[in-house]
Short mmCIF file of C-alpha atoms in Angstrom, two decimals:
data_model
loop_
_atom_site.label_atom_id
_atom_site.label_comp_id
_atom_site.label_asym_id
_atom_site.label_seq_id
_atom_site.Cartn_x
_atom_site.Cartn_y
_atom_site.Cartn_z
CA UNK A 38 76.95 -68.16 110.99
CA UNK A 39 77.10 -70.72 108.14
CA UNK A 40 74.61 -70.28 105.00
CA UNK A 41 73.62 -74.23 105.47
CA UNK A 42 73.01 -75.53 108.79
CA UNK A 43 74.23 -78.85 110.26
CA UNK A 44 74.61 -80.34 113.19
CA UNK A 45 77.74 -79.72 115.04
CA UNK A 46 78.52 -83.40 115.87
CA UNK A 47 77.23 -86.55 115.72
CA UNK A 48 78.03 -90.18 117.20
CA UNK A 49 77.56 -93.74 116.69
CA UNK A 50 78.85 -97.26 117.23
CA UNK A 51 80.74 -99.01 115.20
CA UNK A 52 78.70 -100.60 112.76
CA UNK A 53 75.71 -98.54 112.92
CA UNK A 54 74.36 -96.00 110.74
CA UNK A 55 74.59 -92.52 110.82
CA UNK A 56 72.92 -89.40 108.94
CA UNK A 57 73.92 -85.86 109.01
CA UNK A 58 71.35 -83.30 107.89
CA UNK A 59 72.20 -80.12 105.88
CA UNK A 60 69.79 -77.17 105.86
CA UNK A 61 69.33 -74.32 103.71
CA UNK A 62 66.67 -72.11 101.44
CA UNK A 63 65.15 -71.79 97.99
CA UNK A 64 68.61 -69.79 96.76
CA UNK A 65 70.67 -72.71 97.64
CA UNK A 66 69.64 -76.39 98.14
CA UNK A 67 66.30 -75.73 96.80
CA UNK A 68 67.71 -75.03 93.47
CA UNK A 69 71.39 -76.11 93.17
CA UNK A 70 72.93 -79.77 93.50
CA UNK A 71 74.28 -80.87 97.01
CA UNK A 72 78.09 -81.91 97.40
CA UNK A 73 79.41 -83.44 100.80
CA UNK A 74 83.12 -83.11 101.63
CA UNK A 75 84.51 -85.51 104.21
CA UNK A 76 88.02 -83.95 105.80
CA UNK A 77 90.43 -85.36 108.55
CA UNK A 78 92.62 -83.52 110.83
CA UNK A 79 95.51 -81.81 108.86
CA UNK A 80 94.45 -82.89 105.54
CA UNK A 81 92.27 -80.88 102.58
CA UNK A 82 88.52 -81.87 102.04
CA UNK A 83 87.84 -84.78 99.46
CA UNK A 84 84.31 -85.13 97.59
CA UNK A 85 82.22 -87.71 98.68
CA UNK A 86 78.97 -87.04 97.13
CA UNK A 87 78.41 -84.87 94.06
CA UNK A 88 75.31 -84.15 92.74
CA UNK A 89 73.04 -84.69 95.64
CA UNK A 90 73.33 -88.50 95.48
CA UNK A 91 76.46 -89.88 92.96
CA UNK A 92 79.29 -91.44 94.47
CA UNK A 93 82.67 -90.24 92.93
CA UNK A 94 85.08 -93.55 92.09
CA UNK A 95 86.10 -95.06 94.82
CA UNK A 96 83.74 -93.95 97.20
CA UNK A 97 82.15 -96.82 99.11
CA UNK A 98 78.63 -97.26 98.68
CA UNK A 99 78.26 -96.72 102.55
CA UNK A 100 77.94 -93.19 101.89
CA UNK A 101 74.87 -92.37 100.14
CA UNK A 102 73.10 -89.09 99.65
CA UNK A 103 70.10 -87.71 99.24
CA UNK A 104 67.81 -84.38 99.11
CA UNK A 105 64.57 -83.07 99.23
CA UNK A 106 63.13 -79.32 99.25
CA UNK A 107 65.37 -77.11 100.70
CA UNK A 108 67.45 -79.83 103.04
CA UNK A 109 69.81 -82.45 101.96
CA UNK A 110 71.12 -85.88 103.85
CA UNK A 111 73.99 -87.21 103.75
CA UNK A 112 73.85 -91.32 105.14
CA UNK A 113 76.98 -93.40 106.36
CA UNK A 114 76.10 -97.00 107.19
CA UNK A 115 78.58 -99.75 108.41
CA UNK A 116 79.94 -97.24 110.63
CA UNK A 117 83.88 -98.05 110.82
CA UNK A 118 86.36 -96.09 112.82
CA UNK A 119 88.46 -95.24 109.82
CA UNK A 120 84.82 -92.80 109.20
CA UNK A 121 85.52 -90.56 112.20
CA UNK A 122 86.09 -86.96 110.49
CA UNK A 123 84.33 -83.69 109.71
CA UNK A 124 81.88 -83.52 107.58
CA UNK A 125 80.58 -80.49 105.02
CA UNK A 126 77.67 -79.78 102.87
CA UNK A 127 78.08 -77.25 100.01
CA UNK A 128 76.22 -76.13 97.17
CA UNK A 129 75.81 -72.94 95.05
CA UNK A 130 73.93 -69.80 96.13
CA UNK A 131 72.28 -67.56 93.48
CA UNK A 132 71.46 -64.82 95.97
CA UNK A 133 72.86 -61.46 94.30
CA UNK A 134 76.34 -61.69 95.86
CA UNK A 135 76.32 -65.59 94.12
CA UNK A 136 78.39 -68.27 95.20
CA UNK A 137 79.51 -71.08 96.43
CA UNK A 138 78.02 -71.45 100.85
CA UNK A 139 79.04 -74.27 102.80
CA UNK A 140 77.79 -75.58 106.15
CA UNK A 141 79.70 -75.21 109.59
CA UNK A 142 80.68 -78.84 109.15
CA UNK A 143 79.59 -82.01 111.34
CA UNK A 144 82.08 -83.46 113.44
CA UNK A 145 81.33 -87.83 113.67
CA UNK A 146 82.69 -89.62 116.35
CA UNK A 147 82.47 -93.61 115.83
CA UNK A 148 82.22 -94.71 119.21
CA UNK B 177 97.94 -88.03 88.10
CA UNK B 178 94.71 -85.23 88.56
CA UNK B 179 96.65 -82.65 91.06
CA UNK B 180 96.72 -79.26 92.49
CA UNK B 181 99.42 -77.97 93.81
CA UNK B 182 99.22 -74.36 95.57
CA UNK B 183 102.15 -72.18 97.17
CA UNK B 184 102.32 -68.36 97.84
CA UNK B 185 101.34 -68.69 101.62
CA UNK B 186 103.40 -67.02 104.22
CA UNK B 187 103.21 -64.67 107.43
CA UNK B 188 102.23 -61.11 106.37
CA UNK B 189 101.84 -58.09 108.30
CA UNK B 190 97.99 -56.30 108.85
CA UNK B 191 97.63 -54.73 105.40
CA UNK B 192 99.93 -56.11 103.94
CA UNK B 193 99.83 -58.30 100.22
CA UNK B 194 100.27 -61.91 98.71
CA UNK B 195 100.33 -63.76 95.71
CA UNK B 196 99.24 -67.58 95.85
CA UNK B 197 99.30 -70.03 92.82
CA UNK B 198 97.66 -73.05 91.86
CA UNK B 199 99.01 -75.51 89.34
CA UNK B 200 97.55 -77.63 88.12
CA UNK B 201 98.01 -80.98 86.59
CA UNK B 202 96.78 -84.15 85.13
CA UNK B 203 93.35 -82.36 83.78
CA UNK B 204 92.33 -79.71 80.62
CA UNK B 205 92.90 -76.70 82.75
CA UNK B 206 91.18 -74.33 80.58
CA UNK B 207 87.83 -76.34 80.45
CA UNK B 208 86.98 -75.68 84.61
CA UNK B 209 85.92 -73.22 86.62
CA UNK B 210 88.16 -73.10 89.43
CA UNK B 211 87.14 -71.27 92.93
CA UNK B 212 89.66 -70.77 96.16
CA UNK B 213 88.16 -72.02 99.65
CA UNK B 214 89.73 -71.34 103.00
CA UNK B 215 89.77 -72.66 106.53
CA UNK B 216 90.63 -70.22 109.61
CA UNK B 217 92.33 -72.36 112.31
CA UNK B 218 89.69 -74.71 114.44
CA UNK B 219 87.40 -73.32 111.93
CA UNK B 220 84.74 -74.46 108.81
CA UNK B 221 85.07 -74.05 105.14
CA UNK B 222 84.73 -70.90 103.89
CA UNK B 223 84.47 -70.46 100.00
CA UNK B 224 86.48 -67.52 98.49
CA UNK B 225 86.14 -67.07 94.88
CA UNK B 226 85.24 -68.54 91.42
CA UNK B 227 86.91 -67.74 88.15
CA UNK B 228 85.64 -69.09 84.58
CA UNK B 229 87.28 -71.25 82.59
CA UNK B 230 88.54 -68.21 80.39
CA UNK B 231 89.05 -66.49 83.29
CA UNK B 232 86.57 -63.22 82.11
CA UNK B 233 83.88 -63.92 84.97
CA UNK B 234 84.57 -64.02 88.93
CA UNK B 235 82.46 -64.35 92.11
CA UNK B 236 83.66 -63.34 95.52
CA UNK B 237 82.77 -64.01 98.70
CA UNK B 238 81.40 -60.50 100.43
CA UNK B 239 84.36 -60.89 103.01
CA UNK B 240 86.92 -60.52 100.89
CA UNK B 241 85.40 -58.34 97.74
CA UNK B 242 87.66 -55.70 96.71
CA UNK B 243 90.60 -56.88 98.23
CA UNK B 244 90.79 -60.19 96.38
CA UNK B 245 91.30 -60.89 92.72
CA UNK B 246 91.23 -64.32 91.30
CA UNK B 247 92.74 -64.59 87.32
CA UNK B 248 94.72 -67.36 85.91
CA UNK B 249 96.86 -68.34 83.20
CA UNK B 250 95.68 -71.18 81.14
CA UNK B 251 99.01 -71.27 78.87
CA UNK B 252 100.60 -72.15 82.22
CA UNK B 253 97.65 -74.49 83.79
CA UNK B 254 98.11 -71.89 86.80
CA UNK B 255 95.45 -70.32 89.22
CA UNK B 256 96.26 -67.07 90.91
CA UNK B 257 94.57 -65.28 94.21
CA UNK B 258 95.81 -61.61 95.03
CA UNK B 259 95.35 -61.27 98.96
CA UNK B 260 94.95 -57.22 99.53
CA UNK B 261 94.42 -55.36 102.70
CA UNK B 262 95.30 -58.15 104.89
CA UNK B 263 93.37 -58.41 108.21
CA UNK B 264 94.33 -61.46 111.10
CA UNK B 265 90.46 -62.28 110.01
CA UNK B 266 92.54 -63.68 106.75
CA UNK B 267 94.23 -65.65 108.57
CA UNK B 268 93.33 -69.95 106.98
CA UNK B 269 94.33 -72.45 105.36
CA UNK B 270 93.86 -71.56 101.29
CA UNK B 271 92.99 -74.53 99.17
CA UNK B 272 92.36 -74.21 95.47
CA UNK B 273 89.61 -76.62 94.08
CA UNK B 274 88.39 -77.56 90.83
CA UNK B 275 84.92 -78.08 89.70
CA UNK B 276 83.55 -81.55 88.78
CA UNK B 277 81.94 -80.87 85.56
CA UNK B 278 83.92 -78.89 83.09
CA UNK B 279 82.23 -75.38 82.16
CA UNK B 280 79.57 -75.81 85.36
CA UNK B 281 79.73 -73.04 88.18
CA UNK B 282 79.05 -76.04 90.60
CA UNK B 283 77.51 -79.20 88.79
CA UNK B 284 80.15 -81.86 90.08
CA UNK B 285 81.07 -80.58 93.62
CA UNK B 286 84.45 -79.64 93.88
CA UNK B 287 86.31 -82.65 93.02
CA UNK B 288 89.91 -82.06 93.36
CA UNK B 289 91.45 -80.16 96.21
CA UNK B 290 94.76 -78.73 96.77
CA UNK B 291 96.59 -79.71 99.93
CA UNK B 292 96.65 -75.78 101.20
CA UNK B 293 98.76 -73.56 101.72
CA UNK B 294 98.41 -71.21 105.13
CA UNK B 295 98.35 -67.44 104.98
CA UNK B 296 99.32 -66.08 108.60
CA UNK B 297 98.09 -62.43 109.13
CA UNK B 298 100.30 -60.75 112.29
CA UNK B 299 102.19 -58.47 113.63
#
């Protein structure tokens, strides 16, 4: 049972837009910065939104992010195969055991 | 070139011990918090530890709390994780990640990964 809760998958068409949802409380999201992760089969996560809403370099402006409260969002639009991957929110926790949480990850299929 | 690069994985017996490294390159080491993150097989992401940029201060996940200890060696630009008390729960993927902004537990995401190295817990 993941800290942040997301959906476990997804789906769109080609083209389309897409938006994956990332829930948590006041010790997390509600008072830390949101990072998404993108990861493909085999291969280690890479950063695709630090910050709750900056793009690293290189990231395509297709991915955008955003938050509000206690939930976070992350937004994929020109949906293109290439996209199809898991998906993971994180952030920091300052419960008393602090640290980092992530969410169970989001599985998008580009259909 | 930014780059982590981890090794120390390996099959280990239940209870047994391990030593992984993380060196790093490309990057002024000693300015970032570092943490380890782990993936059990068909599994999520499951964050391990964070060390300080001096390496005095550490947070654990409760899972692995007292069996774990992160440290690291900034003469050498090399992250450590001591894997105690090994349990086919332990069983992942270990990546070592740095932290975007330097001296920040979290500000910056984690913005360079290792590519792994797997820990196999059996008998």
């Amino acid at each position: 049972q993941s800290v942040l809760t997301q959906p476990p998958s997804v789906s769109a068409a080609p083209g389309q837009k897409v938006t994956i949802s990332c829930s948590g409380g006041s010790s997390n999201i509600g008072n830390n910065y949101v990072s998404w992760y993108q990861q493909f089969p085999g291969t280690a996560p890479k950063l695709l939104i630090y910050e709750n809403n900056k793009r690293p370099s290189g990231i395509p402006d297709r991915f955008s992010g955003s938050k509000s409260g206690t939930s976070a969002t992350l937004g994929i639009t020109g949906l293109q195969t290439g996209d199809e991957a898991d998906y993971y929110c994180g952030t920091w926790d300052t419960t008393l055991s602090a640290g980092w949480v992530f969410g169970g990850g989001t599985k998008l299929t580009v259909l | 070139e930014v780059q982590l690069l981890e090794s120390g994985g390996g099959l280990v017996q239940p209870g047994g011990s391990l030593r992984l490294s993380c060196v790093a390159s490309g990057f002024s080491f000693s300015t970032y918090v570092m943490s380890w993150v782990r993936q059990a097989p068909g599994k999520g992401l499951e964050w391990v530890s964070a060390i300080s940029s001096g390496g005095v201060n550490t947070y654990y996940a409760d899972s692995v709390k007292g069996r774990f200890t992160s440290s690291r060696d900034n003469s050498k630009n090399t992250l450590f994780l001591q894997l105690n008390g090994l349990t086919a729960e332990d069983t992942a993927v270990y990546y070592c990640a740095k932290v975007g902004r330097s001296g920040s537990w979290s500000d910056g995401g984690m913005d360079v990964w290792g590519q792994g190295t797997t820990v196999t817990v059996s008998s």
